[in-house]
Amino acid sequence: DISMRAARAVLLALLLSWVLPALALVAVPQLTGRVVDKTGTLSSGDIAQLTQTLADLERRKGSQVAILIVPTTDGEPIEQFSLRAAEAWKIGRKKVDDGALLVIAKNDRHLRIEVGYGLEGAITDVTARRIIDEVITPKFKAGDFAGGVAAGVNKMIGVIDGEKLPAAEPEHWQA
């Protein structure tokens, strides 16, 4: 029956119009080192310094931390993109899952710290949020991108090493 075939064709076209855009996600860049900057924001010296800091952590503790800077996630939520990146890169030791990934979508002004199960005791969601809000973002707002990344990484390492974050500043309205 022609009307049934036509109805099926319309339904298929509708389904494809919903599914295909969802498949057009920004590709996760290749893991080429501990620091992958697809924006050219960090100097080679910044990358070398961060790489050394992260290699020292891995030698000392075994935990792995990596940094990914992309221009945009193209509308994909940073949480979803960073999870895809973490799954693709497999940061952290097998069975220990002690990796963390600092993901920055520079033009979107979004960032996230994705943490493996093995580090969730040290870098909780609240701790990750505070590192972003209190350590990284103020430096980014001041135009010090490399300083923000370095300070964030150093704070993450400190927390992995067992340091506590300082007490949260009281809200300004709590005189």
Short mmCIF file of N, CA and C in Angstrom, two decimals:
data_model
loop_
_atom_site.label_atom_id
_atom_site.label_comp_id
_atom_site.label_asym_id
_atom_site.label_seq_id
_atom_site.Cartn_x
_atom_site.Cartn_y
_atom_site.Cartn_z
N ASP A 1 0.84 -1.19 0.00
CA ASP A 1 0.00 0.00 0.00
C ASP A 1 0.89 1.25 0.00
N ILE A 2 0.61 2.16 -0.91
CA ILE A 2 1.46 3.33 -1.12
C ILE A 2 1.44 4.28 0.08
N SER A 3 0.27 4.51 0.66
CA SER A 3 0.20 5.45 1.79
C SER A 3 0.99 4.92 2.99
N MET A 4 1.03 3.61 3.18
CA MET A 4 1.79 3.01 4.28
C MET A 4 3.30 3.20 4.03
N ARG A 5 3.71 2.98 2.78
CA ARG A 5 5.12 3.18 2.43
C ARG A 5 5.51 4.65 2.59
N ALA A 6 4.63 5.53 2.19
CA ALA A 6 4.88 6.98 2.30
C ALA A 6 5.00 7.36 3.78
N ALA A 7 4.13 6.82 4.60
CA ALA A 7 4.16 7.11 6.04
C ALA A 7 5.48 6.61 6.65
N ARG A 8 5.91 5.41 6.24
CA ARG A 8 7.18 4.86 6.73
C ARG A 8 8.35 5.74 6.31
N ALA A 9 8.32 6.20 5.06
CA ALA A 9 9.40 7.04 4.54
C ALA A 9 9.48 8.35 5.31
N VAL A 10 8.33 8.94 5.60
CA VAL A 10 8.28 10.19 6.37
C VAL A 10 8.82 9.95 7.79
N LEU A 11 8.40 8.85 8.39
CA LEU A 11 8.86 8.52 9.74
C LEU A 11 10.37 8.30 9.76
N LEU A 12 10.89 7.58 8.77
CA LEU A 12 12.34 7.34 8.68
C LEU A 12 13.09 8.66 8.51
N ALA A 13 12.57 9.53 7.65
CA ALA A 13 13.20 10.84 7.43
C ALA A 13 13.23 11.64 8.74
N LEU A 14 12.13 11.61 9.47
CA LEU A 14 12.09 12.33 10.76
C LEU A 14 13.11 11.76 11.74
N LEU A 15 13.15 10.44 11.84
CA LEU A 15 14.11 9.80 12.76
C LEU A 15 15.54 10.18 12.40
N LEU A 16 15.87 10.12 11.10
CA LEU A 16 17.23 10.46 10.66
C LEU A 16 17.55 11.92 10.95
N SER A 17 16.56 12.80 10.83
CA SER A 17 16.81 14.22 11.08
C SER A 17 17.13 14.46 12.57
N TRP A 18 16.66 13.56 13.44
CA TRP A 18 16.99 13.68 14.88
C TRP A 18 18.30 12.99 15.20
N VAL A 19 18.54 11.84 14.60
CA VAL A 19 19.70 11.01 14.95
C VAL A 19 21.00 11.55 14.35
N LEU A 20 20.99 11.95 13.09
CA LEU A 20 22.23 12.37 12.43
C LEU A 20 22.92 13.56 13.10
N PRO A 21 22.20 14.63 13.48
CA PRO A 21 22.90 15.72 14.18
C PRO A 21 23.54 15.25 15.49
N ALA A 22 22.90 14.32 16.16
CA ALA A 22 23.46 13.81 17.42
C ALA A 22 24.76 13.05 17.19
N LEU A 23 24.93 12.51 16.00
CA LEU A 23 26.15 11.76 15.71
C LEU A 23 27.31 12.68 15.33
N ALA A 24 27.00 13.94 15.03
CA ALA A 24 28.03 14.88 14.57
C ALA A 24 28.70 15.57 15.77
N LEU A 25 29.26 14.77 16.68
CA LEU A 25 29.93 15.32 17.85
C LEU A 25 31.36 15.71 17.50
N VAL A 26 31.88 16.68 18.21
CA VAL A 26 33.28 17.08 18.02
C VAL A 26 34.15 15.86 18.34
N ALA A 27 35.07 15.55 17.45
CA ALA A 27 35.95 14.40 17.67
C ALA A 27 36.87 14.67 18.85
N VAL A 28 37.10 13.65 19.66
CA VAL A 28 38.07 13.77 20.75
C VAL A 28 39.45 13.68 20.11
N PRO A 29 40.30 14.70 20.36
CA PRO A 29 41.64 14.66 19.75
C PRO A 29 42.44 13.45 20.22
N GLN A 30 43.42 13.09 19.40
CA GLN A 30 44.34 11.99 19.73
C GLN A 30 45.11 12.35 21.01
N LEU A 31 45.33 11.36 21.86
CA LEU A 31 46.18 11.55 23.04
C LEU A 31 47.63 11.51 22.57
N THR A 32 48.27 12.68 22.54
CA THR A 32 49.64 12.77 22.04
C THR A 32 50.63 13.10 23.14
N GLY A 33 50.13 13.35 24.34
CA GLY A 33 50.99 13.69 25.47
C GLY A 33 50.12 14.02 26.66
N ARG A 34 50.74 14.37 27.77
CA ARG A 34 49.97 14.70 28.98
C ARG A 34 49.19 15.99 28.81
N VAL A 35 49.65 16.84 27.89
CA VAL A 35 48.98 18.12 27.61
C VAL A 35 48.68 18.16 26.12
N VAL A 36 47.39 18.24 25.77
CA VAL A 36 46.98 18.36 24.38
C VAL A 36 46.24 19.69 24.25
N ASP A 37 46.87 20.63 23.58
CA ASP A 37 46.30 21.97 23.40
C ASP A 37 45.99 22.16 21.93
N LYS A 38 44.72 22.05 21.57
CA LYS A 38 44.29 22.20 20.19
C LYS A 38 43.98 23.66 19.85
N THR A 39 44.30 24.59 20.78
CA THR A 39 44.01 26.00 20.54
C THR A 39 45.29 26.81 20.34
N GLY A 40 46.44 26.22 20.62
CA GLY A 40 47.69 26.96 20.52
C GLY A 40 47.83 28.03 21.59
N THR A 41 47.10 27.89 22.67
CA THR A 41 47.12 28.89 23.75
C THR A 41 48.39 28.81 24.59
N LEU A 42 48.79 27.60 24.91
CA LEU A 42 49.96 27.41 25.78
C LEU A 42 51.24 27.44 24.94
N SER A 43 52.28 28.06 25.49
CA SER A 43 53.57 28.06 24.80
C SER A 43 54.21 26.68 24.94
N SER A 44 55.23 26.41 24.13
CA SER A 44 55.93 25.13 24.25
C SER A 44 56.56 25.01 25.64
N GLY A 45 57.00 26.14 26.20
CA GLY A 45 57.55 26.14 27.56
C GLY A 45 56.51 25.79 28.61
N ASP A 46 55.30 26.36 28.46
CA ASP A 46 54.20 26.03 29.37
C ASP A 46 53.90 24.54 29.31
N ILE A 47 53.81 24.01 28.09
CA ILE A 47 53.49 22.59 27.90
C ILE A 47 54.59 21.71 28.51
N ALA A 48 55.85 22.09 28.30
CA ALA A 48 56.97 21.31 28.84
C ALA A 48 56.92 21.31 30.37
N GLN A 49 56.65 22.47 30.97
CA GLN A 49 56.58 22.59 32.43
C GLN A 49 55.43 21.74 33.00
N LEU A 50 54.25 21.86 32.39
CA LEU A 50 53.09 21.08 32.84
C LEU A 50 53.36 19.58 32.67
N THR A 51 53.94 19.21 31.54
CA THR A 51 54.25 17.80 31.27
C THR A 51 55.18 17.24 32.34
N GLN A 52 56.19 18.01 32.70
CA GLN A 52 57.15 17.59 33.74
C GLN A 52 56.44 17.42 35.09
N THR A 53 55.59 18.39 35.44
CA THR A 53 54.84 18.34 36.70
C THR A 53 53.97 17.08 36.75
N LEU A 54 53.28 16.79 35.64
CA LEU A 54 52.38 15.63 35.59
C LEU A 54 53.17 14.32 35.57
N ALA A 55 54.32 14.30 34.92
CA ALA A 55 55.17 13.10 34.90
C ALA A 55 55.71 12.83 36.30
N ASP A 56 56.08 13.89 37.03
CA ASP A 56 56.58 13.73 38.40
C ASP A 56 55.50 13.12 39.29
N LEU A 57 54.25 13.59 39.15
CA LEU A 57 53.13 13.03 39.92
C LEU A 57 53.00 11.54 39.63
N GLU A 58 53.04 11.18 38.35
CA GLU A 58 52.86 9.78 37.97
C GLU A 58 53.99 8.91 38.53
N ARG A 59 55.22 9.40 38.47
CA ARG A 59 56.35 8.65 39.03
C ARG A 59 56.19 8.45 40.54
N ARG A 60 55.75 9.51 41.21
CA ARG A 60 55.65 9.50 42.66
C ARG A 60 54.46 8.69 43.16
N LYS A 61 53.27 8.91 42.55
CA LYS A 61 52.02 8.36 43.07
C LYS A 61 51.41 7.26 42.20
N GLY A 62 51.74 7.28 40.91
CA GLY A 62 51.08 6.35 39.98
C GLY A 62 49.87 6.97 39.31
N SER A 63 49.25 7.93 39.97
CA SER A 63 48.07 8.59 39.40
C SER A 63 48.46 9.37 38.15
N GLN A 64 47.54 9.42 37.20
CA GLN A 64 47.80 10.16 35.96
C GLN A 64 46.81 11.31 35.84
N VAL A 65 47.33 12.46 35.45
CA VAL A 65 46.48 13.61 35.17
C VAL A 65 46.86 14.11 33.78
N ALA A 66 45.86 14.46 32.98
CA ALA A 66 46.11 15.00 31.65
C ALA A 66 45.28 16.26 31.46
N ILE A 67 45.67 17.04 30.47
CA ILE A 67 44.99 18.30 30.17
C ILE A 67 44.60 18.29 28.70
N LEU A 68 43.36 18.66 28.42
CA LEU A 68 42.88 18.77 27.04
C LEU A 68 42.26 20.15 26.87
N ILE A 69 42.78 20.91 25.92
CA ILE A 69 42.22 22.21 25.60
C ILE A 69 41.75 22.17 24.15
N VAL A 70 40.45 22.40 23.97
CA VAL A 70 39.86 22.43 22.63
C VAL A 70 39.21 23.80 22.44
N PRO A 71 39.02 24.22 21.18
CA PRO A 71 38.35 25.50 20.97
C PRO A 71 36.89 25.46 21.44
N THR A 72 36.19 24.38 21.12
CA THR A 72 34.75 24.30 21.41
C THR A 72 34.31 22.84 21.47
N THR A 73 33.19 22.61 22.17
CA THR A 73 32.55 21.30 22.12
C THR A 73 31.35 21.37 21.17
N ASP A 74 31.18 22.54 20.53
CA ASP A 74 30.16 22.73 19.50
C ASP A 74 28.76 22.42 20.02
N GLY A 75 28.44 22.92 21.21
CA GLY A 75 27.10 22.74 21.76
C GLY A 75 26.92 21.50 22.61
N GLU A 76 27.84 20.56 22.53
CA GLU A 76 27.76 19.37 23.38
C GLU A 76 28.10 19.79 24.81
N PRO A 77 27.32 19.35 25.80
CA PRO A 77 27.65 19.73 27.18
C PRO A 77 29.08 19.29 27.53
N ILE A 78 29.81 20.14 28.26
CA ILE A 78 31.20 19.86 28.63
C ILE A 78 31.29 18.55 29.42
N GLU A 79 30.26 18.24 30.22
CA GLU A 79 30.25 17.00 31.01
C GLU A 79 30.30 15.78 30.09
N GLN A 80 29.51 15.83 29.02
CA GLN A 80 29.45 14.70 28.08
C GLN A 80 30.75 14.60 27.29
N PHE A 81 31.25 15.76 26.81
CA PHE A 81 32.48 15.75 26.03
C PHE A 81 33.66 15.25 26.87
N SER A 82 33.78 15.75 28.10
CA SER A 82 34.91 15.35 28.95
C SER A 82 34.85 13.87 29.30
N LEU A 83 33.65 13.35 29.47
CA LEU A 83 33.49 11.91 29.73
C LEU A 83 33.92 11.10 28.50
N ARG A 84 33.54 11.56 27.30
CA ARG A 84 33.96 10.88 26.07
C ARG A 84 35.49 10.91 25.95
N ALA A 85 36.09 12.06 26.27
CA ALA A 85 37.54 12.19 26.20
C ALA A 85 38.22 11.26 27.20
N ALA A 86 37.70 11.23 28.43
CA ALA A 86 38.28 10.37 29.47
C ALA A 86 38.19 8.89 29.06
N GLU A 87 37.05 8.50 28.49
CA GLU A 87 36.88 7.11 28.07
C GLU A 87 37.81 6.77 26.90
N ALA A 88 37.99 7.72 25.99
CA ALA A 88 38.86 7.49 24.83
C ALA A 88 40.33 7.42 25.25
N TRP A 89 40.72 8.28 26.16
CA TRP A 89 42.13 8.38 26.55
C TRP A 89 42.53 7.38 27.62
N LYS A 90 41.56 6.90 28.41
CA LYS A 90 41.85 5.91 29.47
C LYS A 90 42.99 6.37 30.39
N ILE A 91 42.84 7.58 30.93
CA ILE A 91 43.83 8.13 31.86
C ILE A 91 43.72 7.38 33.20
N GLY A 92 44.85 7.09 33.81
CA GLY A 92 44.85 6.38 35.09
C GLY A 92 45.23 4.93 34.88
N ARG A 93 45.61 4.29 35.98
CA ARG A 93 46.03 2.89 35.89
C ARG A 93 44.84 1.97 35.76
N LYS A 94 45.01 0.92 34.96
CA LYS A 94 43.97 -0.11 34.80
C LYS A 94 43.63 -0.69 36.17
N LYS A 95 42.36 -0.93 36.40
CA LYS A 95 41.84 -1.51 37.64
C LYS A 95 41.92 -0.55 38.83
N VAL A 96 42.78 0.48 38.77
CA VAL A 96 42.86 1.46 39.86
C VAL A 96 42.01 2.68 39.48
N ASP A 97 41.96 2.99 38.19
CA ASP A 97 41.17 4.10 37.64
C ASP A 97 41.47 5.40 38.39
N ASP A 98 42.78 5.69 38.51
CA ASP A 98 43.20 6.87 39.28
C ASP A 98 43.68 7.98 38.37
N GLY A 99 42.87 8.26 37.36
CA GLY A 99 43.21 9.33 36.45
C GLY A 99 42.27 10.51 36.60
N ALA A 100 42.75 11.67 36.19
CA ALA A 100 41.92 12.87 36.16
C ALA A 100 42.25 13.63 34.89
N LEU A 101 41.25 14.27 34.34
CA LEU A 101 41.40 14.99 33.10
C LEU A 101 40.81 16.38 33.26
N LEU A 102 41.66 17.39 33.04
CA LEU A 102 41.20 18.78 33.04
C LEU A 102 40.86 19.12 31.59
N VAL A 103 39.58 19.36 31.32
CA VAL A 103 39.13 19.66 29.96
C VAL A 103 38.67 21.12 29.91
N ILE A 104 39.22 21.85 28.93
CA ILE A 104 38.88 23.25 28.77
C ILE A 104 38.40 23.46 27.34
N ALA A 105 37.16 23.94 27.20
CA ALA A 105 36.64 24.35 25.89
C ALA A 105 36.75 25.87 25.88
N LYS A 106 37.86 26.35 25.35
CA LYS A 106 38.26 27.75 25.53
C LYS A 106 37.23 28.76 25.01
N ASN A 107 36.81 28.62 23.77
CA ASN A 107 35.89 29.61 23.21
C ASN A 107 34.51 29.54 23.85
N ASP A 108 34.14 28.37 24.36
CA ASP A 108 32.84 28.20 25.03
C ASP A 108 32.90 28.72 26.48
N ARG A 109 34.13 28.91 26.98
CA ARG A 109 34.35 29.29 28.38
C ARG A 109 33.78 28.25 29.34
N HIS A 110 33.98 26.99 29.00
CA HIS A 110 33.54 25.88 29.86
C HIS A 110 34.75 25.06 30.24
N LEU A 111 34.78 24.60 31.48
CA LEU A 111 35.84 23.68 31.86
C LEU A 111 35.31 22.69 32.87
N ARG A 112 36.01 21.56 32.94
CA ARG A 112 35.56 20.48 33.81
C ARG A 112 36.76 19.63 34.19
N ILE A 113 36.70 19.11 35.40
CA ILE A 113 37.69 18.13 35.85
C ILE A 113 36.96 16.80 35.92
N GLU A 114 37.35 15.88 35.05
CA GLU A 114 36.75 14.54 35.00
C GLU A 114 37.66 13.63 35.82
N VAL A 115 37.09 12.91 36.78
CA VAL A 115 37.90 12.15 37.74
C VAL A 115 37.52 10.67 37.69
N GLY A 116 38.53 9.79 37.63
CA GLY A 116 38.29 8.35 37.69
C GLY A 116 37.90 7.93 39.10
N TYR A 117 37.26 6.77 39.21
CA TYR A 117 36.78 6.28 40.51
C TYR A 117 37.88 6.23 41.56
N GLY A 118 39.08 5.87 41.14
CA GLY A 118 40.19 5.72 42.09
C GLY A 118 40.63 7.03 42.73
N LEU A 119 40.24 8.16 42.15
CA LEU A 119 40.60 9.46 42.73
C LEU A 119 39.41 10.20 43.31
N GLU A 120 38.20 9.62 43.21
CA GLU A 120 37.01 10.33 43.67
C GLU A 120 37.03 10.62 45.16
N GLY A 121 37.79 9.82 45.93
CA GLY A 121 37.91 10.11 47.36
C GLY A 121 38.69 11.39 47.61
N ALA A 122 39.68 11.66 46.75
CA ALA A 122 40.51 12.86 46.90
C ALA A 122 39.86 14.05 46.19
N ILE A 123 39.54 13.89 44.91
CA ILE A 123 38.94 14.99 44.15
C ILE A 123 37.46 14.70 43.98
N THR A 124 36.68 15.12 44.97
CA THR A 124 35.23 14.96 44.90
C THR A 124 34.67 15.96 43.89
N ASP A 125 33.40 15.83 43.57
CA ASP A 125 32.76 16.79 42.67
C ASP A 125 32.85 18.20 43.24
N VAL A 126 32.64 18.32 44.56
CA VAL A 126 32.70 19.63 45.22
C VAL A 126 34.11 20.20 45.14
N THR A 127 35.11 19.36 45.38
CA THR A 127 36.51 19.80 45.31
C THR A 127 36.86 20.25 43.89
N ALA A 128 36.46 19.47 42.90
CA ALA A 128 36.74 19.81 41.50
C ALA A 128 36.10 21.16 41.16
N ARG A 129 34.86 21.35 41.59
CA ARG A 129 34.14 22.61 41.33
C ARG A 129 34.87 23.78 41.98
N ARG A 130 35.35 23.58 43.22
CA ARG A 130 36.05 24.66 43.93
C ARG A 130 37.38 24.98 43.26
N ILE A 131 38.10 23.95 42.79
CA ILE A 131 39.38 24.21 42.09
C ILE A 131 39.10 25.06 40.84
N ILE A 132 38.04 24.72 40.11
CA ILE A 132 37.68 25.50 38.92
C ILE A 132 37.30 26.93 39.31
N ASP A 133 36.39 27.07 40.28
CA ASP A 133 35.86 28.39 40.63
C ASP A 133 36.86 29.27 41.36
N GLU A 134 37.67 28.69 42.26
CA GLU A 134 38.52 29.49 43.15
C GLU A 134 39.97 29.60 42.68
N VAL A 135 40.43 28.64 41.88
CA VAL A 135 41.84 28.62 41.48
C VAL A 135 42.02 28.96 40.00
N ILE A 136 41.29 28.27 39.13
CA ILE A 136 41.51 28.41 37.69
C ILE A 136 40.81 29.64 37.11
N THR A 137 39.49 29.75 37.35
CA THR A 137 38.69 30.81 36.73
C THR A 137 39.20 32.23 37.03
N PRO A 138 39.58 32.55 38.28
CA PRO A 138 40.07 33.92 38.51
C PRO A 138 41.28 34.28 37.64
N LYS A 139 42.19 33.33 37.43
CA LYS A 139 43.36 33.59 36.58
C LYS A 139 42.95 33.73 35.12
N PHE A 140 41.99 32.90 34.67
CA PHE A 140 41.50 33.01 33.30
C PHE A 140 40.88 34.39 33.10
N LYS A 141 40.06 34.84 34.07
CA LYS A 141 39.39 36.14 33.96
C LYS A 141 40.40 37.27 33.91
N ALA A 142 41.56 37.08 34.56
CA ALA A 142 42.61 38.10 34.56
C ALA A 142 43.49 38.00 33.30
N GLY A 143 43.15 37.07 32.41
CA GLY A 143 43.90 36.93 31.16
C GLY A 143 45.13 36.03 31.27
N ASP A 144 45.31 35.38 32.43
CA ASP A 144 46.47 34.50 32.63
C ASP A 144 46.05 33.05 32.44
N PHE A 145 45.98 32.66 31.16
CA PHE A 145 45.48 31.33 30.83
C PHE A 145 46.44 30.24 31.30
N ALA A 146 47.72 30.41 30.96
CA ALA A 146 48.72 29.41 31.35
C ALA A 146 48.82 29.32 32.87
N GLY A 147 48.75 30.46 33.55
CA GLY A 147 48.81 30.48 35.01
C GLY A 147 47.61 29.77 35.63
N GLY A 148 46.45 29.94 35.02
CA GLY A 148 45.24 29.27 35.52
C GLY A 148 45.33 27.76 35.40
N VAL A 149 45.83 27.31 34.23
CA VAL A 149 45.99 25.86 34.02
C VAL A 149 47.00 25.30 35.02
N ALA A 150 48.15 25.99 35.15
CA ALA A 150 49.21 25.52 36.06
C ALA A 150 48.72 25.50 37.51
N ALA A 151 48.04 26.57 37.92
CA ALA A 151 47.54 26.64 39.31
C ALA A 151 46.51 25.53 39.56
N GLY A 152 45.64 25.30 38.58
CA GLY A 152 44.63 24.25 38.72
C GLY A 152 45.27 22.87 38.83
N VAL A 153 46.26 22.62 37.98
CA VAL A 153 46.97 21.34 38.01
C VAL A 153 47.69 21.17 39.35
N ASN A 154 48.36 22.21 39.80
CA ASN A 154 49.08 22.13 41.09
C ASN A 154 48.12 21.87 42.24
N LYS A 155 46.94 22.49 42.22
CA LYS A 155 45.95 22.27 43.28
C LYS A 155 45.41 20.84 43.20
N MET A 156 45.17 20.35 41.96
CA MET A 156 44.70 18.96 41.81
C MET A 156 45.73 17.99 42.39
N ILE A 157 47.01 18.23 42.08
CA ILE A 157 48.08 17.37 42.58
C ILE A 157 48.15 17.45 44.10
N GLY A 158 48.03 18.66 44.64
CA GLY A 158 48.03 18.83 46.09
C GLY A 158 46.92 18.03 46.75
N VAL A 159 45.73 18.09 46.16
CA VAL A 159 44.59 17.35 46.71
C VAL A 159 44.82 15.84 46.60
N ILE A 160 45.39 15.40 45.47
CA ILE A 160 45.71 13.97 45.29
C ILE A 160 46.72 13.55 46.36
N ASP A 161 47.64 14.45 46.69
CA ASP A 161 48.65 14.18 47.73
C ASP A 161 48.07 14.25 49.14
N GLY A 162 46.80 14.58 49.26
CA GLY A 162 46.16 14.55 50.57
C GLY A 162 45.98 15.91 51.22
N GLU A 163 46.37 16.97 50.52
CA GLU A 163 46.13 18.30 51.09
C GLU A 163 44.64 18.59 51.06
N LYS A 164 44.19 19.33 52.05
CA LYS A 164 42.80 19.78 52.07
C LYS A 164 42.74 21.16 51.43
N LEU A 165 41.62 21.44 50.82
CA LEU A 165 41.41 22.80 50.31
C LEU A 165 41.17 23.70 51.52
N PRO A 166 41.55 24.98 51.43
CA PRO A 166 41.23 25.87 52.54
C PRO A 166 39.71 25.97 52.69
N ALA A 167 39.26 26.36 53.86
CA ALA A 167 37.82 26.51 54.09
C ALA A 167 37.26 27.46 53.06
N ALA A 168 36.05 27.20 52.64
CA ALA A 168 35.40 28.06 51.64
C ALA A 168 35.22 29.44 52.24
N GLU A 169 35.37 30.45 51.39
CA GLU A 169 35.11 31.82 51.82
C GLU A 169 33.63 31.91 52.18
N PRO A 170 33.28 32.58 53.29
CA PRO A 170 31.85 32.76 53.57
C PRO A 170 31.22 33.64 52.50
N GLU A 171 29.97 33.42 52.22
CA GLU A 171 29.28 34.26 51.25
C GLU A 171 29.32 35.70 51.73
N HIS A 172 29.39 36.64 50.80
CA HIS A 172 29.53 38.04 51.17
C HIS A 172 28.34 38.55 51.97
N TRP A 173 27.17 37.97 51.75
CA TRP A 173 25.97 38.46 52.46
C TRP A 173 25.92 37.93 53.89
N GLN A 174 26.82 36.99 54.24
CA GLN A 174 26.87 36.50 55.62
C GLN A 174 27.88 37.34 56.38
N ALA A 175 27.45 38.48 56.83
CA ALA A 175 28.37 39.43 57.47
C ALA A 175 28.97 38.84 58.74
#
